[in-house]
Tab-separated table of C-alpha atoms in Angstrom:
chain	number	residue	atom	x	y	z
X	1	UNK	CA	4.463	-105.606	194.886
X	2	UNK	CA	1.114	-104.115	193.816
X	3	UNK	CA	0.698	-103.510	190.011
X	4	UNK	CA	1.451	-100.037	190.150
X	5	UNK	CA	4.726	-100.308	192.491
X	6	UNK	CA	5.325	-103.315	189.330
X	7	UNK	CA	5.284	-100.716	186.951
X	8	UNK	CA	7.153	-98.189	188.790
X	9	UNK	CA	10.116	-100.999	189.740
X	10	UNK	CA	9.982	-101.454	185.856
X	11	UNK	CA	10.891	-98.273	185.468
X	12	UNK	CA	13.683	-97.991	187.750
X	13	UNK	CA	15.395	-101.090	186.935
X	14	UNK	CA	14.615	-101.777	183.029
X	15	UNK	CA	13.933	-98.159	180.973
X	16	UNK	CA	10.265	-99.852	180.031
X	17	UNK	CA	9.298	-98.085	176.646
X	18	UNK	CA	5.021	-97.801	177.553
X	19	UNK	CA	3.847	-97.135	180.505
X	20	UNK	CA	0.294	-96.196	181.763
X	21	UNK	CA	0.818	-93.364	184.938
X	22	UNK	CA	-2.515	-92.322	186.931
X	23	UNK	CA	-1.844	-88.867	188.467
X	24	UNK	CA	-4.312	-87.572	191.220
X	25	UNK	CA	-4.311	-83.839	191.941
X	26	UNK	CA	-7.107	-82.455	194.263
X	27	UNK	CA	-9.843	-83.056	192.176
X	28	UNK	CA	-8.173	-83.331	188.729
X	29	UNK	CA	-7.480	-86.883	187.802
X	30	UNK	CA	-5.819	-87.662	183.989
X	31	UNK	CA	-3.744	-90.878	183.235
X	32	UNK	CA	-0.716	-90.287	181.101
X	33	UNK	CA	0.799	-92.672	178.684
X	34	UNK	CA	4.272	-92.785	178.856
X	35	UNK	CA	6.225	-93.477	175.412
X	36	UNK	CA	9.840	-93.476	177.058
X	37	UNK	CA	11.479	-93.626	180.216
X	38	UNK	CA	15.368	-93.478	181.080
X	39	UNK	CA	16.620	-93.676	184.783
X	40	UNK	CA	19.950	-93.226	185.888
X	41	UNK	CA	21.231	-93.445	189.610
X	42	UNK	CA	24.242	-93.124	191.694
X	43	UNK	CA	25.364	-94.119	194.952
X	44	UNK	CA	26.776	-91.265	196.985
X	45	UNK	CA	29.028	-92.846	200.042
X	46	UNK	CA	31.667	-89.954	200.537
X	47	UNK	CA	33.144	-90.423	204.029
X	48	UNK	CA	31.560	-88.637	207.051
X	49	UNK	CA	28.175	-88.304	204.974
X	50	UNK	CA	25.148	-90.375	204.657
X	51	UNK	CA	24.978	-92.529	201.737
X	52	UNK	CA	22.644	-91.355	199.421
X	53	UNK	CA	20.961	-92.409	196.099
X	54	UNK	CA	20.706	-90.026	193.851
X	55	UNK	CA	18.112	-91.212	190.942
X	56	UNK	CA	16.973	-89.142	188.095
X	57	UNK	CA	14.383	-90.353	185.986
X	58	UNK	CA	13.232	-89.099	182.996
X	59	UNK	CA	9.436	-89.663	180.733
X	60	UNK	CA	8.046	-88.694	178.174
X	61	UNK	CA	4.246	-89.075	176.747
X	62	UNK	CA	0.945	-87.958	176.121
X	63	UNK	CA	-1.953	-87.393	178.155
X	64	UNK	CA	-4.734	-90.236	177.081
X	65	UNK	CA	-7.825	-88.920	179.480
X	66	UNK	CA	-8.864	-86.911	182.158
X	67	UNK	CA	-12.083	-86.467	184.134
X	68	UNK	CA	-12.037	-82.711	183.324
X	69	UNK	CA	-11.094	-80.760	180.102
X	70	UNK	CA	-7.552	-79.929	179.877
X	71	UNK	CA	-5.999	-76.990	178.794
X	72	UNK	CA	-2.702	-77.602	175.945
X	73	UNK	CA	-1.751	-74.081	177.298
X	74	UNK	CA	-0.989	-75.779	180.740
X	75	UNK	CA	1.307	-79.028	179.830
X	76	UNK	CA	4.007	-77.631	181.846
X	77	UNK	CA	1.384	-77.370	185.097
X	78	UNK	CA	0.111	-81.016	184.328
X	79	UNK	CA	3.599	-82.216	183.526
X	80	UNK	CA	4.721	-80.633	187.143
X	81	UNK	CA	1.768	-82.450	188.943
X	82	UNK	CA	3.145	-85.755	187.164
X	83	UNK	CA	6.479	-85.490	188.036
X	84	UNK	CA	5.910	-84.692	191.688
X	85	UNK	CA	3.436	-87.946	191.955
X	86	UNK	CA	5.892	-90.376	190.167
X	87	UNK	CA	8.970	-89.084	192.959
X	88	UNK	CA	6.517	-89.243	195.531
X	89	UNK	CA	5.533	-92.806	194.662
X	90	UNK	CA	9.083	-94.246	193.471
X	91	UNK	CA	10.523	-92.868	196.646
X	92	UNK	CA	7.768	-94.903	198.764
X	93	UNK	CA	8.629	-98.339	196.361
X	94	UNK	CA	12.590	-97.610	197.527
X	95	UNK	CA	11.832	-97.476	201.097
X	96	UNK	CA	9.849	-100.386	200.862
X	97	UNK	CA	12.562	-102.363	199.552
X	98	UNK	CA	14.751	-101.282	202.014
X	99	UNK	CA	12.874	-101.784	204.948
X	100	UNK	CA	12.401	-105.265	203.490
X	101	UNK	CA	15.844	-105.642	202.729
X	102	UNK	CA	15.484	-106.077	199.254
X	103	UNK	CA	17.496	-104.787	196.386
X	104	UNK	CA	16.409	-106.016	192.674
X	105	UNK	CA	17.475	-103.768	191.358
X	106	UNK	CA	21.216	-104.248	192.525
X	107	UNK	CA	22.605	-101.108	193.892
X	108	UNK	CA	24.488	-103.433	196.145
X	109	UNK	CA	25.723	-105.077	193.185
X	110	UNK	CA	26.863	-101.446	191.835
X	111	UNK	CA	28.478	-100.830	194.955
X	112	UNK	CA	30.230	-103.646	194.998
X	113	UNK	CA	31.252	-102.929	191.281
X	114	UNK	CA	32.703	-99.455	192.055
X	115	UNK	CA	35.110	-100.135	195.448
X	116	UNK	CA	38.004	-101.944	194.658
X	117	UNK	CA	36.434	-105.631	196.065
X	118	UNK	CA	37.653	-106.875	199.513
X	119	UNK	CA	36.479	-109.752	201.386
X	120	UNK	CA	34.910	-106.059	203.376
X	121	UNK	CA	33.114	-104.988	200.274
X	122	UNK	CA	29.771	-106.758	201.027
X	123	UNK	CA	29.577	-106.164	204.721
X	124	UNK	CA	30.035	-102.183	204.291
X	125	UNK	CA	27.236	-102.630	201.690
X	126	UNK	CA	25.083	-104.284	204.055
X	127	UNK	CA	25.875	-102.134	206.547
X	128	UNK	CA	24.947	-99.084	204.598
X	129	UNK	CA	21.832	-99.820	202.687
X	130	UNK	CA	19.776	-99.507	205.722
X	131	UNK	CA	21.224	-96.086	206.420
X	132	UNK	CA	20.867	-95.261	202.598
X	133	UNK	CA	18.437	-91.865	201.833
X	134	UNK	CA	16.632	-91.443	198.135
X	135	UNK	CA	17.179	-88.360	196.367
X	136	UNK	CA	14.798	-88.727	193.455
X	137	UNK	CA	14.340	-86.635	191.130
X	138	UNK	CA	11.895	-87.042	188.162
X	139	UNK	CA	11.005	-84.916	185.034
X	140	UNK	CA	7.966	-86.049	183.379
X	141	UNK	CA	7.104	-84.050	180.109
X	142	UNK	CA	3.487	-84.457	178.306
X	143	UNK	CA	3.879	-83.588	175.006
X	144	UNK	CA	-0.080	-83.031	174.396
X	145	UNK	CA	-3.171	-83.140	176.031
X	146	UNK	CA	-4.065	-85.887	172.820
X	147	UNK	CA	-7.618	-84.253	172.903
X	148	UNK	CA	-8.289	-83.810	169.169
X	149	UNK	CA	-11.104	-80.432	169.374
């Protein structure tokens, strides 16, 4: 994984605490530090559906810089911009592990956890984590611009 997919898998799999996120908008460009993250998922495999994972993740922080002077009166504008980047971006890092048939951070194992365990249990699993879609969902709130005027 490349240092930012690192940081992101961090995210996903242990609630990391601080967290540097770059977000690129057209020509606006601000990094936000992150002072907490909590992600929670579930594994949707009703019958006659595709199995999906639904993952909600949410951040919060303060903006640290910016290539452009940002306005406090639009945190809820930068805040969007941020949260659409960091689904875009985790949902890429989840289809990389799948199409590399990786999984660390265990949604097999939850799988497994939550049918009641047959010698079957880990052949439907791998049967269905190649089929599995990502529904992620992410709410990332800045707090301030941390510009001091």
């Amino acid at each position: 994984l490349s240092p930012e997919e690192t940081k992101l898998y961090n995210v996903m799999a242990n609630n990391v605490e601080k967290l540097n996120l770059t977000i690129k908008r057209d020509d606006l460009l601000f990094t936000v530090s992150i002072d907490s993250s909590k992600t929670k998922f579930k594994l949707d495999t009703a019958a006659k559906q595709k199995p999906v994972l639904k993952m909600d993740v949410t951040m919060k922080g303060v903006m640290e810089e910016a290539n452009q002077p940002m306005n406090p009166k639009k945190l809820s504008t930068y805040s969007h911009y941020a949260s659409k980047e960091v689904e875009k971006q985790l949902t890429e890092l989840l289809t990389k592990l799948q199409e590399n048939d990786a999984d660390p951070i265990g949604f097999g194992l939850r799988y497994q956890a939550s049918k009641l365990h047959t010698e079957k249990t880990y052949k439907e699993w791998r049967q269905i984590y190649p089929e599995l879609s990502f529904d992620v969902h992410v709410k990332v709130s800045i707090m301030s611009t941390g510009i001091v005027e």
